[in-house]
Short mmCIF file of C-alpha atoms (C1' of nucleotides) in Angstrom, two decimals:
data_model
loop_
_atom_site.label_atom_id
_atom_site.label_comp_id
_atom_site.label_asym_id
_atom_site.label_seq_id
_atom_site.Cartn_x
_atom_site.Cartn_y
_atom_site.Cartn_z
CA MET K 1 168.98 -23.07 -18.45
CA TYR K 2 166.20 -20.95 -19.51
CA THR K 3 165.91 -17.01 -20.20
CA ILE K 4 162.80 -15.36 -18.89
CA GLY K 5 161.20 -15.43 -22.22
CA LYS K 6 161.87 -19.15 -23.02
CA LEU K 7 160.50 -19.99 -19.39
CA SER K 8 157.54 -17.74 -20.32
CA LYS K 9 156.88 -19.49 -23.58
CA ASN K 10 157.15 -22.94 -21.94
CA THR K 11 155.10 -22.50 -18.97
CA GLY K 12 152.41 -20.00 -20.45
CA VAL K 13 153.46 -17.68 -17.35
CA THR K 14 153.89 -14.17 -18.69
CA VAL K 15 157.46 -12.50 -18.27
CA ARG K 16 155.77 -9.94 -16.13
CA THR K 17 154.49 -12.39 -13.76
CA LEU K 18 157.91 -14.03 -13.51
CA ASP K 19 159.56 -10.43 -13.31
CA TYR K 20 157.22 -9.78 -10.21
CA TYR K 21 157.86 -13.22 -8.63
CA ASP K 22 161.64 -12.24 -8.88
CA GLU K 23 160.82 -8.91 -7.22
CA ILE K 24 159.10 -10.30 -4.18
CA GLY K 25 161.62 -13.01 -3.63
CA LEU K 26 159.33 -15.75 -4.51
CA ILE K 27 161.23 -17.16 -7.45
CA ASN K 28 164.84 -15.65 -7.81
CA PRO K 29 166.62 -17.09 -10.67
CA SER K 30 169.59 -19.07 -9.63
CA SER K 31 171.93 -17.35 -11.75
CA LYS K 32 172.42 -14.18 -14.13
CA THR K 33 174.37 -13.53 -17.25
CA ASP K 34 177.11 -10.86 -16.84
CA GLY K 35 174.76 -8.36 -18.28
CA GLY K 36 172.16 -9.04 -15.68
CA HIS K 37 169.66 -11.17 -17.52
CA ARG K 38 168.03 -13.89 -15.45
CA LEU K 39 168.68 -17.43 -15.96
CA TYR K 40 166.30 -20.17 -14.75
CA ASN K 41 167.43 -23.91 -13.91
CA GLU K 42 165.34 -26.68 -13.33
CA ASP K 43 165.22 -26.20 -9.73
CA ASP K 44 163.69 -22.81 -10.57
CA VAL K 45 161.18 -24.58 -12.77
CA MET K 46 160.22 -27.06 -10.01
CA ARG K 47 159.70 -24.13 -7.70
CA LEU K 48 157.50 -22.49 -10.34
CA GLU K 49 155.37 -25.60 -10.73
CA ARG K 50 154.72 -25.68 -6.94
CA VAL K 51 154.09 -21.96 -6.85
CA LEU K 52 151.48 -22.31 -9.66
CA ALA K 53 149.89 -25.36 -8.03
CA LEU K 54 149.49 -23.57 -4.73
CA LYS K 55 148.21 -20.57 -6.33
CA TYR K 56 145.60 -22.54 -8.19
CA MET K 57 144.52 -23.57 -4.90
CA GLY K 58 143.89 -20.29 -3.77
CA PHE K 59 147.00 -19.43 -1.69
CA SER K 60 148.18 -15.96 -1.67
CA LEU K 61 151.64 -15.48 -2.92
CA GLU K 62 152.86 -14.50 0.69
CA GLN K 63 151.50 -17.72 1.88
CA ILE K 64 153.24 -19.55 -0.82
CA LYS K 65 156.42 -18.15 -0.10
CA ASP K 66 155.95 -19.53 3.52
CA ILE K 67 154.98 -22.82 2.19
CA VAL K 68 157.71 -23.42 -0.45
CA ASN K 69 160.29 -21.95 1.67
CA SER K 70 159.47 -23.68 4.97
CA SER K 71 158.66 -27.26 4.18
CA THR K 72 161.48 -29.46 3.53
CA SER K 73 159.13 -31.62 1.89
CA THR K 74 160.21 -33.64 -1.07
CA TRP K 75 158.55 -33.64 -4.37
CA GLN K 76 156.63 -36.61 -3.42
CA GLN K 77 155.22 -35.16 -0.51
CA SER K 78 154.06 -31.85 -2.38
CA ILE K 79 152.78 -33.90 -5.18
CA GLN K 80 150.55 -35.78 -2.70
CA GLN K 81 149.54 -32.59 -1.04
CA GLN K 82 148.43 -31.15 -4.48
CA LEU K 83 146.64 -34.45 -5.14
CA GLU K 84 144.66 -34.30 -2.01
CA MET K 85 143.71 -30.65 -2.84
CA ILE K 86 142.63 -31.59 -6.20
CA ARG K 87 140.67 -34.32 -4.79
CA ARG K 88 138.77 -31.95 -2.29
CA GLU K 89 138.05 -29.57 -5.31
CA GLN K 90 136.47 -32.46 -7.19
CA GLU K 91 134.53 -33.40 -4.21
CA ARG K 92 133.04 -29.82 -4.10
CA LEU K 93 132.26 -29.82 -7.91
CA LYS K 94 130.54 -33.10 -7.39
CA MET K 95 128.55 -31.41 -4.83
CA LEU K 96 127.68 -28.45 -7.03
CA GLU K 97 126.65 -30.77 -9.66
CA GLN K 98 124.37 -32.44 -7.33
CA ALA K 99 122.72 -29.52 -6.15
CA LEU K 100 122.38 -27.86 -9.60
CA THR K 101 120.84 -31.07 -10.79
CA GLY K 102 118.46 -30.90 -7.86
CA VAL K 103 117.36 -27.28 -8.63
CA SER K 104 117.14 -28.29 -12.30
CA PHE K 105 114.59 -30.97 -11.18
CA SER K 106 112.74 -28.96 -8.62
CA ILE K 107 112.09 -26.53 -11.33
CA GLU K 108 110.98 -29.28 -13.74
CA PHE K 109 108.75 -31.25 -11.37
CA GLU K 110 107.33 -28.33 -8.80
CA GLY K 111 107.74 -25.36 -10.96
CA GLU K 112 109.23 -23.83 -8.05
CA ILE K 113 112.71 -23.05 -6.55
CA ASN K 114 113.96 -24.11 -3.27
CA TRP K 115 115.75 -21.32 -1.99
CA SER K 116 117.85 -23.05 0.87
CA ILE K 117 119.78 -24.89 -1.89
CA ILE K 118 120.18 -21.97 -4.13
CA PHE K 119 122.00 -20.52 -0.94
CA ASN K 120 124.02 -23.75 -0.71
CA ILE K 121 125.16 -23.25 -4.18
CA ILE K 122 126.15 -19.76 -3.90
CA GLN K 123 128.34 -21.04 -0.99
CA LEU K 124 129.78 -23.77 -2.83
CA TYR K 125 130.89 -21.42 -5.47
CA GLN K 126 133.00 -19.63 -2.99
CA GLN K 127 133.80 -21.81 -0.20
CA ASP K 128 135.31 -25.13 0.61
CA VAL K 129 133.15 -28.11 1.08
CA GLU K 130 134.48 -28.54 4.90
CA ASP K 131 133.16 -24.94 5.85
CA ILE K 132 129.85 -25.84 4.46
CA PHE K 133 129.56 -28.69 6.21
CA GLN K 134 130.60 -27.16 9.40
CA GLN K 135 127.12 -26.62 10.46
CA TYR K 136 126.40 -30.28 10.58
CA LYS K 137 129.43 -30.78 12.96
CA ASP K 138 127.04 -30.87 16.07
CA TYR K 139 125.02 -33.38 14.97
CA LEU K 140 127.17 -35.81 13.06
CA ASN K 141 130.82 -37.04 13.61
CA ASN K 142 133.60 -36.92 11.20
CA ASP K 143 133.03 -40.26 9.87
CA GLU K 144 129.43 -40.03 9.35
CA MET K 145 130.15 -36.75 7.38
CA ARG K 146 132.70 -38.75 5.29
CA LYS K 147 130.19 -41.26 4.63
CA ILE K 148 127.35 -38.78 3.68
CA ILE K 149 129.72 -36.77 1.21
CA GLU K 150 130.74 -40.10 -0.53
CA MET K 151 127.15 -41.18 -0.81
CA ASP K 152 126.24 -37.76 -2.19
CA ALA K 153 128.99 -37.90 -4.66
CA GLN K 154 128.10 -41.40 -5.83
CA MET K 155 124.18 -40.72 -6.25
CA SER K 156 123.57 -41.11 -10.04
CA LYS K 157 121.11 -38.69 -11.93
CA GLU K 158 118.60 -41.30 -11.92
CA ASP K 159 118.80 -41.98 -7.93
CA MET K 160 118.59 -38.01 -7.73
CA LYS K 161 115.56 -38.15 -9.82
CA GLU K 162 114.03 -40.80 -7.93
CA TRP K 163 114.84 -39.22 -4.66
CA MET K 164 113.45 -35.86 -5.71
CA GLU K 165 110.09 -37.57 -7.05
CA ALA K 166 109.48 -39.37 -3.84
CA ILE K 167 109.82 -36.31 -1.65
CA SER K 168 107.92 -34.25 -4.27
CA ASP K 169 105.18 -36.77 -3.96
CA ILE K 170 105.12 -36.17 -0.20
CA LYS K 171 105.33 -32.20 -0.71
CA ASN K 172 102.01 -32.56 -2.63
CA ASN K 173 100.19 -34.60 -0.43
CA LEU K 174 100.93 -32.90 2.91
CA GLU K 175 97.39 -32.48 4.18
CA ILE K 176 96.30 -36.19 3.67
CA ASP K 177 95.50 -38.26 6.76
CA PRO K 178 98.72 -39.73 8.42
CA GLY K 179 97.06 -42.93 9.15
CA SER K 180 95.83 -43.39 5.48
CA GLU K 181 96.82 -46.06 3.09
CA LYS K 182 98.43 -43.49 0.67
CA ALA K 183 100.39 -41.76 3.46
CA GLN K 184 101.82 -45.10 4.41
CA HIS K 185 102.73 -45.83 0.77
CA LEU K 186 104.39 -42.40 0.35
CA VAL K 187 106.56 -42.94 3.24
CA LYS K 188 107.43 -46.50 2.38
CA ARG K 189 108.57 -45.38 -1.17
CA TRP K 190 110.53 -42.52 0.73
CA LEU K 191 112.00 -45.26 3.08
CA ASN K 192 112.97 -47.43 0.09
CA GLN K 193 115.02 -44.59 -1.34
CA VAL K 194 116.68 -44.05 2.10
CA GLU K 195 117.59 -47.52 2.45
CA LYS K 196 118.89 -47.48 -1.28
CA MET K 197 120.96 -44.41 -0.17
CA PHE K 198 122.40 -45.10 3.34
CA GLY K 199 122.04 -48.93 3.56
CA ASN K 200 120.79 -49.94 6.74
CA ASP K 201 123.31 -48.30 9.18
CA GLU K 202 121.19 -47.75 12.06
CA GLU K 203 123.27 -45.32 13.86
CA LEU K 204 124.02 -43.34 10.88
CA LEU K 205 120.24 -43.11 10.07
CA GLY K 206 119.60 -42.21 13.54
CA ASP K 207 122.17 -39.21 13.59
CA MET K 208 120.92 -38.08 10.31
CA TRP K 209 117.28 -37.98 11.43
CA ASN K 210 118.29 -36.09 14.57
CA ALA K 211 120.30 -33.42 12.33
CA LEU K 212 117.12 -33.18 10.14
CA GLN K 213 114.91 -32.15 12.76
CA ASN K 214 117.31 -29.59 14.01
CA LEU K 215 118.65 -27.96 11.02
CA LYS K 216 117.12 -25.64 8.67
CA GLU K 217 117.00 -27.36 5.36
CA GLY K 218 120.35 -27.75 3.32
CA ILE K 219 122.29 -29.22 0.83
CA VAL K 220 122.68 -32.72 2.12
CA PHE K 221 119.25 -33.88 2.58
CA TYR K 222 117.91 -31.57 -0.31
CA PRO K 223 115.06 -31.24 -1.02
CA MET K 224 113.66 -32.28 2.34
CA ASP K 225 112.32 -29.53 4.11
CA LYS K 226 110.57 -29.18 7.61
CA ASP K 227 106.99 -29.73 6.07
CA VAL K 228 108.27 -33.12 4.63
CA ILE K 229 110.04 -34.02 7.86
CA HIS K 230 107.00 -33.50 9.96
CA PHE K 231 104.71 -35.33 7.64
CA ILE K 232 106.87 -38.42 7.84
CA GLU K 233 107.12 -38.21 11.63
CA ARG K 234 103.38 -38.06 11.77
CA VAL K 235 102.98 -41.18 9.74
CA PHE K 236 105.51 -42.83 11.99
CA LEU K 237 103.73 -41.83 15.20
CA THR K 238 100.24 -43.02 13.91
CA LYS K 239 101.96 -46.30 12.96
CA GLU K 240 103.42 -46.64 16.53
CA GLU K 241 99.70 -46.07 17.91
CA LEU K 242 98.57 -48.83 15.88
CA LYS K 243 100.99 -51.03 17.40
CA MET O 1 112.84 -9.99 1.10
CA TYR O 2 116.26 -9.96 2.50
CA THR O 3 118.43 -7.21 4.20
CA ILE O 4 121.79 -7.10 2.99
CA GLY O 5 122.99 -8.79 6.15
CA LYS O 6 120.57 -11.69 5.95
CA LEU O 7 121.56 -12.36 2.22
CA SER O 8 125.18 -12.29 3.18
CA LYS O 9 124.51 -14.58 6.07
CA ASN O 10 122.81 -17.11 3.85
CA THR O 11 125.03 -17.02 1.07
CA GLY O 12 128.45 -16.24 2.71
CA VAL O 13 128.88 -13.50 0.55
CA THR O 14 130.29 -10.51 2.12
CA VAL O 15 128.13 -7.35 2.95
CA ARG O 16 130.99 -5.31 1.31
CA THR O 17 130.89 -7.30 -1.79
CA LEU O 18 127.15 -7.03 -2.22
CA ASP O 19 127.93 -3.18 -1.60
CA TYR O 20 130.20 -3.17 -4.35
CA TYR O 21 128.13 -5.01 -6.76
CA ASP O 22 125.48 -2.55 -5.94
CA GLU O 23 128.02 0.26 -6.57
CA ILE O 24 129.02 -0.95 -10.15
CA GLY O 25 125.55 -1.69 -10.85
CA LEU O 26 125.92 -5.45 -11.06
CA ILE O 27 123.27 -6.24 -8.57
CA ASN O 28 121.01 -3.40 -7.42
CA PRO O 29 118.34 -4.45 -4.96
CA SER O 30 114.93 -4.38 -6.44
CA SER O 31 113.82 -2.03 -3.64
CA LYS O 32 114.67 -0.06 -0.47
CA THR O 33 113.27 1.01 2.89
CA ASP O 34 112.25 4.65 3.38
CA GLY O 35 115.38 4.82 5.27
CA GLY O 36 117.59 3.81 2.38
CA HIS O 37 118.23 0.23 3.51
CA ARG O 38 118.64 -2.33 0.53
CA LEU O 39 116.22 -5.11 0.23
CA TYR O 40 116.85 -8.08 -2.11
CA ASN O 41 114.15 -10.16 -3.46
CA GLU O 42 114.43 -13.49 -5.00
CA ASP O 43 115.01 -12.52 -8.57
CA ASP O 44 118.12 -10.77 -6.97
CA VAL O 45 119.04 -13.95 -5.35
CA MET O 46 118.99 -15.88 -8.61
CA ARG O 47 121.05 -13.08 -10.18
CA LEU O 48 123.59 -13.49 -7.62
CA GLU O 49 123.91 -17.22 -8.07
CA ARG O 50 124.45 -16.53 -11.72
CA VAL O 51 126.95 -13.88 -11.13
CA LEU O 52 128.96 -16.00 -8.87
CA ALA O 53 128.79 -19.12 -11.34
CA LEU O 54 130.00 -16.77 -14.19
CA LYS O 55 132.72 -15.57 -11.73
CA TYR O 56 133.94 -18.85 -10.94
CA MET O 57 134.19 -19.49 -14.93
CA GLY O 58 136.76 -16.86 -14.76
CA PHE O 59 134.63 -13.75 -16.18
CA SER O 60 135.57 -10.36 -15.03
CA LEU O 61 132.62 -8.40 -13.35
CA GLU O 62 132.50 -6.05 -16.31
CA GLN O 63 132.00 -9.09 -18.61
CA ILE O 64 129.52 -10.55 -16.33
CA LYS O 65 127.44 -7.32 -16.48
CA ASP O 66 127.35 -7.60 -19.97
CA ILE O 67 126.21 -11.02 -19.82
CA VAL O 68 123.47 -11.15 -17.37
CA ASN O 69 122.21 -7.99 -18.77
CA SER O 70 122.11 -8.94 -22.48
CA SER O 71 121.29 -12.33 -22.47
CA THR O 72 117.71 -13.34 -21.90
CA SER O 73 118.56 -16.93 -20.69
CA THR O 74 116.13 -18.69 -18.56
CA TRP O 75 117.03 -20.17 -15.15
CA GLN O 76 116.62 -23.65 -16.69
CA GLN O 77 119.35 -22.73 -19.34
CA SER O 78 121.38 -20.95 -16.94
CA ILE O 79 121.56 -24.00 -14.66
CA GLN O 80 122.24 -26.32 -17.67
CA GLN O 81 125.28 -24.12 -18.79
CA GLN O 82 126.55 -24.27 -15.09
CA LEU O 83 126.15 -28.05 -15.13
CA GLU O 84 127.99 -28.43 -18.32
CA MET O 85 130.91 -26.17 -17.13
CA ILE O 86 130.98 -27.88 -13.91
CA ARG O 87 131.40 -31.04 -15.68
CA ARG O 88 134.32 -29.59 -17.97
CA GLU O 89 136.09 -28.42 -14.69
CA GLN O 90 135.67 -31.80 -13.30
CA GLU O 91 137.14 -33.47 -16.56
CA ARG O 92 140.16 -31.04 -16.36
CA LEU O 93 140.63 -31.82 -12.72
CA LYS O 94 140.62 -35.77 -13.59
CA MET O 95 143.22 -34.76 -15.92
CA LEU O 96 145.13 -33.04 -13.47
CA GLU O 97 144.95 -35.86 -11.00
CA GLN O 98 146.16 -38.30 -13.56
CA ALA O 99 149.03 -36.33 -14.66
CA LEU O 100 150.19 -35.70 -11.05
CA THR O 101 149.89 -39.42 -10.32
CA GLY O 102 151.96 -39.92 -13.34
CA VAL O 103 154.61 -37.57 -11.99
CA SER O 104 154.44 -39.46 -8.81
CA PHE O 105 155.02 -42.91 -10.40
CA SER O 106 157.51 -41.74 -12.67
CA ILE O 107 159.79 -40.39 -9.67
CA GLU O 108 159.12 -43.79 -7.78
CA PHE O 109 160.23 -45.60 -10.82
CA GLU O 110 162.73 -43.78 -12.53
CA GLY O 111 163.89 -41.67 -9.73
CA GLU O 112 164.09 -38.56 -11.68
CA ILE O 113 161.55 -35.73 -12.72
CA ASN O 114 159.89 -35.61 -16.30
CA TRP O 115 160.16 -32.05 -17.33
CA SER O 116 157.97 -32.00 -20.36
CA ILE O 117 155.16 -33.30 -18.27
CA ILE O 118 155.73 -30.60 -15.49
CA PHE O 119 155.51 -28.02 -18.26
CA ASN O 120 152.26 -29.66 -19.46
CA ILE O 121 150.73 -29.64 -15.95
CA ILE O 122 151.45 -26.00 -15.40
CA GLN O 123 149.57 -25.50 -18.73
CA LEU O 124 146.71 -27.44 -17.16
CA TYR O 125 146.65 -25.45 -14.31
CA GLN O 126 145.97 -22.33 -16.25
CA GLN O 127 144.21 -23.47 -19.38
CA ASP O 128 141.11 -24.98 -20.51
CA VAL O 129 141.05 -28.81 -21.56
CA GLU O 130 140.00 -27.92 -25.01
CA ASP O 131 143.13 -25.73 -25.42
CA ILE O 132 145.34 -28.42 -24.49
CA PHE O 133 143.84 -30.86 -26.65
CA GLN O 134 143.90 -28.40 -29.44
CA GLN O 135 147.42 -29.57 -30.26
CA TYR O 136 146.39 -32.82 -31.40
CA LYS O 137 143.62 -31.58 -33.68
CA ASP O 138 145.64 -32.27 -36.78
CA TYR O 139 146.09 -35.77 -36.13
CA LEU O 140 142.90 -36.76 -34.31
CA ASN O 141 139.25 -36.08 -35.11
CA ASN O 142 136.59 -34.99 -32.61
CA ASP O 143 135.49 -38.36 -31.89
CA GLU O 144 138.71 -39.75 -31.29
CA MET O 145 139.59 -36.87 -28.97
CA ARG O 146 136.31 -37.77 -26.83
CA LYS O 147 137.27 -41.25 -26.92
CA ILE O 148 140.93 -40.68 -25.58
CA ILE O 149 139.70 -38.18 -22.88
CA GLU O 150 137.23 -40.77 -21.45
CA MET O 151 139.93 -43.31 -21.66
CA ASP O 152 142.16 -40.89 -19.59
CA ALA O 153 139.45 -40.25 -17.12
CA GLN O 154 138.42 -43.95 -16.59
CA MET O 155 142.21 -45.09 -16.22
CA SER O 156 142.38 -46.32 -12.46
CA LYS O 157 145.44 -45.78 -10.36
CA GLU O 158 146.58 -49.47 -10.90
CA ASP O 159 146.14 -49.09 -14.77
CA MET O 160 148.40 -45.90 -14.55
CA LYS O 161 150.93 -47.87 -12.60
CA GLU O 162 151.08 -50.85 -15.18
CA TRP O 163 151.16 -48.46 -17.77
CA MET O 164 154.04 -46.50 -16.20
CA GLU O 165 156.02 -49.58 -15.43
CA ALA O 166 155.54 -51.09 -18.83
CA ILE O 167 157.12 -47.93 -20.49
CA SER O 168 159.64 -47.63 -17.69
CA ASP O 169 161.02 -50.91 -18.45
CA ILE O 170 161.30 -50.24 -22.00
CA LYS O 171 163.34 -46.92 -21.11
CA ASN O 172 165.65 -48.80 -18.98
CA ASN O 173 166.39 -51.08 -21.75
CA LEU O 174 166.61 -48.96 -24.95
CA GLU O 175 170.00 -50.19 -25.80
CA ILE O 176 169.11 -53.69 -26.35
CA ASP O 177 168.94 -55.58 -29.60
CA PRO O 178 165.48 -54.89 -31.04
CA GLY O 179 165.43 -58.54 -32.11
CA SER O 180 166.13 -59.99 -28.95
CA GLU O 181 163.81 -61.94 -26.73
CA LYS O 182 163.71 -59.27 -24.22
CA ALA O 183 162.76 -56.61 -26.73
CA GLN O 184 159.88 -58.62 -28.10
CA HIS O 185 158.86 -59.31 -24.44
CA LEU O 186 158.92 -55.65 -23.46
CA VAL O 187 156.99 -54.61 -26.61
CA LYS O 188 154.48 -57.19 -26.09
CA ARG O 189 153.88 -56.21 -22.43
CA TRP O 190 153.23 -52.62 -23.87
CA LEU O 191 150.89 -53.98 -26.47
CA ASN O 192 149.05 -55.61 -23.80
CA GLN O 193 148.44 -52.31 -21.87
CA VAL O 194 147.63 -50.57 -25.12
CA GLU O 195 145.01 -52.92 -25.90
CA LYS O 196 143.77 -53.04 -22.19
CA MET O 197 143.31 -49.01 -22.66
CA PHE O 198 141.97 -48.55 -26.09
CA GLY O 199 140.60 -52.04 -27.31
CA ASN O 200 141.16 -52.96 -30.62
CA ASP O 201 140.00 -50.22 -32.65
CA GLU O 202 142.33 -50.06 -35.17
CA GLU O 203 141.93 -46.94 -36.87
CA LEU O 204 142.07 -45.04 -33.50
CA LEU O 205 145.26 -46.96 -32.91
CA GLY O 206 146.68 -45.89 -36.23
CA ASP O 207 145.99 -42.36 -35.73
CA MET O 208 147.17 -42.18 -32.21
CA TRP O 209 150.50 -43.77 -33.44
CA ASN O 210 150.73 -41.19 -36.08
CA ALA O 211 149.96 -38.41 -33.66
CA LEU O 212 152.59 -39.84 -31.32
CA GLN O 213 155.37 -39.91 -33.97
CA ASN O 214 154.75 -36.26 -34.96
CA LEU O 215 154.12 -34.50 -31.76
CA LYS O 216 156.46 -33.64 -28.83
CA GLU O 217 155.80 -35.82 -25.86
CA GLY O 218 152.64 -34.61 -24.20
CA ILE O 219 150.25 -35.28 -21.22
CA VAL O 220 147.84 -37.39 -23.11
CA PHE O 221 150.36 -40.30 -23.90
CA TYR O 222 152.40 -39.60 -20.79
CA PRO O 223 155.07 -40.93 -20.30
CA MET O 224 155.97 -42.05 -23.82
CA ASP O 225 158.73 -40.18 -25.08
CA LYS O 226 160.60 -40.09 -28.56
CA ASP O 227 163.02 -42.77 -27.35
CA VAL O 228 160.35 -45.28 -26.33
CA ILE O 229 158.62 -44.72 -29.51
CA HIS O 230 161.64 -45.32 -31.73
CA PHE O 231 162.45 -48.43 -29.98
CA ILE O 232 159.04 -49.94 -30.30
CA GLU O 233 159.06 -48.88 -33.97
CA ARG O 234 162.51 -50.64 -34.38
CA VAL O 235 161.09 -53.93 -32.72
CA PHE O 236 158.20 -53.70 -35.08
CA LEU O 237 160.25 -53.43 -38.06
CA THR O 238 162.61 -56.32 -37.14
CA LYS O 239 159.64 -58.39 -36.83
CA GLU O 240 158.35 -57.38 -40.22
CA GLU O 241 161.67 -58.66 -41.43
CA LEU O 242 161.58 -61.81 -39.81
CA LYS O 243 158.32 -62.40 -41.71
"C1'" DA B 1 180.38 -4.68 -36.36
"C1'" DT B 2 175.54 -4.32 -36.66
"C1'" DT B 3 170.94 -4.35 -35.77
"C1'" DG B 4 166.76 -6.44 -34.37
"C1'" DA B 5 164.83 -8.97 -30.71
"C1'" DA B 6 165.03 -9.78 -25.80
"C1'" DT B 7 165.39 -8.13 -21.42
"C1'" DC B 8 165.74 -4.85 -17.28
"C1'" DA B 9 164.49 -1.60 -14.26
"C1'" DC B 10 160.98 1.61 -12.98
"C1'" DA B 11 156.62 3.98 -13.14
"C1'" DC B 12 151.80 4.15 -13.08
"C1'" DG B 13 147.42 1.79 -13.73
"C1'" DT B 14 143.82 -1.71 -12.41
"C1'" DA B 15 140.26 -5.23 -10.50
"C1'" DA B 16 137.75 -6.62 -6.61
"C1'" DC B 17 137.37 -6.36 -2.87
"C1'" DG B 18 139.16 -5.60 2.74
"C1'" DT B 19 139.01 -2.46 6.58
"C1'" DG B 20 137.99 1.43 8.91
"C1'" DT B 21 135.11 5.35 10.26
"C1'" DT B 22 130.93 8.25 10.93
"C1'" DG B 23 126.47 9.34 10.90
"C1'" DT B 24 121.77 7.25 10.22
"C1'" DT B 25 118.22 3.59 10.43
"C1'" DT B 26 116.17 -0.49 12.21
"C1'" DT B 27 115.16 -3.78 15.89
"C1'" DA B 28 115.00 -5.60 20.32
"C1'" DT B 29 113.99 -4.84 24.91
"C1'" DA B 30 112.20 -2.60 28.97
"C1'" DT I 1 106.70 4.09 23.79
"C1'" DA I 2 111.56 5.44 24.89
"C1'" DT I 3 116.06 3.65 24.37
"C1'" DA I 4 120.06 1.11 23.75
"C1'" DA I 5 122.12 -2.11 20.61
"C1'" DA I 6 122.60 -3.76 16.18
"C1'" DA I 7 122.56 -3.22 11.31
"C1'" DC I 8 123.01 -0.26 7.68
"C1'" DA I 9 124.89 3.60 4.04
"C1'" DA I 10 128.31 6.00 2.22
"C1'" DC I 11 132.82 7.34 1.81
"C1'" DA I 12 137.78 7.02 2.00
"C1'" DC I 13 141.93 4.67 1.89
"C1'" DG I 14 144.61 0.05 1.42
"C1'" DT I 15 145.81 -4.29 -1.00
"C1'" DT I 16 147.27 -8.07 -3.90
"C1'" DA I 17 148.64 -9.71 -8.16
"C1'" DC I 18 149.75 -8.52 -11.87
"C1'" DG I 19 149.00 -5.22 -16.89
"C1'" DT I 20 151.01 -1.93 -19.71
"C1'" DG I 21 153.81 1.12 -20.94
"C1'" DT I 22 159.07 3.32 -21.51
"C1'" DG I 23 163.88 4.24 -22.57
"C1'" DA I 24 168.21 2.27 -21.66
"C1'" DT I 25 170.73 -1.92 -21.96
"C1'" DT I 26 172.08 -6.51 -23.35
"C1'" DC I 27 171.96 -10.59 -26.31
"C1'" DA I 28 172.05 -13.31 -30.67
"C1'" DA I 29 172.29 -13.62 -35.51
"C1'" DT I 30 173.76 -12.11 -39.63
#
DNA sequence: ATTGAATCACACGTAACGTGTTGTTTTATA
DNA sequence: TATAAAACAACACGTTACGTGTGATTCAAT
């Protein structure tokens, strides 16, 4: 049995907050002293733990009240739920890290800033990964999305650097003849990176290429932009002709 | 140049929020149309990015105003700062994940909930990683702390499970004779886990053991509690005697 | 029994916007 | 180039999740 002060000390939650939670009926202490002082038992503490976890996940107290009241889920279930949310948050942070690393490299290599990725970073700072990938839903199925997110998360700083350099090289040579040796070389280098990242899942590659052509540049294939994509396309077409 | 609507669409930040940021002088658009409509340029976008990053870090808008106005940091510096904080947040989430996984296993193995670790999780939900480790500062130096954090993060689900099982086994046999075969076996199993996790850095092990004896159970060495520690101690002492 | 600390109930204050309204400006279309 | 539709500005009021008092009451330790 904990008084409100002891509970506050143990959890770091202020007395006023517990007071408020009692007031709105979120956590009513299971018993009281004769004088009216609140006494919290272990079930109450359990409830508080869940409330704080859910709050951390961004739910409103009103929503939390619904969740903790309605779901008859056991501890195991709610822990699993929390674990899933934490993993999603980690995914988001991983993407943020990638994006920020990308910006850093782009400033370093190109001396300029890719605005579309800045916009994506801003979005990532306030929204869920799922929401941001929503725009890709028309071109990629769920399975492909998963693969791409995972691939993105597993990309190391070095991979990122090579990827950036390969594309940066293309960007700096957009005007050269698509049939030239150099053009072929640049695209070959790019292809190597693609293969390194995505393996040789032909279907995934196809869908991604399709998505690339239809979408404005975004976080996933950063820093590929329209110019780069069109250059690669022209080189491919020239090759086809040669055959 | 972006109108407030375009900027909102690109970033996912609502018009009202941008309106508010303008109102409190946090982000004033660098120019306006003759009619008074706001126009945001690229510098404004970068400022917004920084503001949201700082907001994510938990600063109030008032604090953020001070920070972005006073500090003359370059974008590279800002990005690097953001990267560092994102990595720290990932560390914290990793610990949270470990802790929750631990609770899950402990419920599975022991059928009951360990309250001290629940309290620790609540604190993790609210605090910085550094704060959590503060209490260990008296017993471990900075280098050792780093090692432990890293170890904690790298522990796989399977490692966690084995660790939990080893300790759980001890917990269920606290009353047996410290000199018995079984006791020796239990501690040996525990020692194996320790070695697997920490290698054979004698100094680190010594300091940790010292910390363990002086601190109330905490999240780092979860789920070792006083009972388990004393049991292991008794077994060791018995062994010494035999020699 | 006393007294200092803890608690209660209540009130007002605050941050960071959301939501709604009205009048004005911009943009798209005919 | 006229006009309707869309976007925007400026203002007001509402909301969430508490913080910060305040005086009265209860609890815990001496």
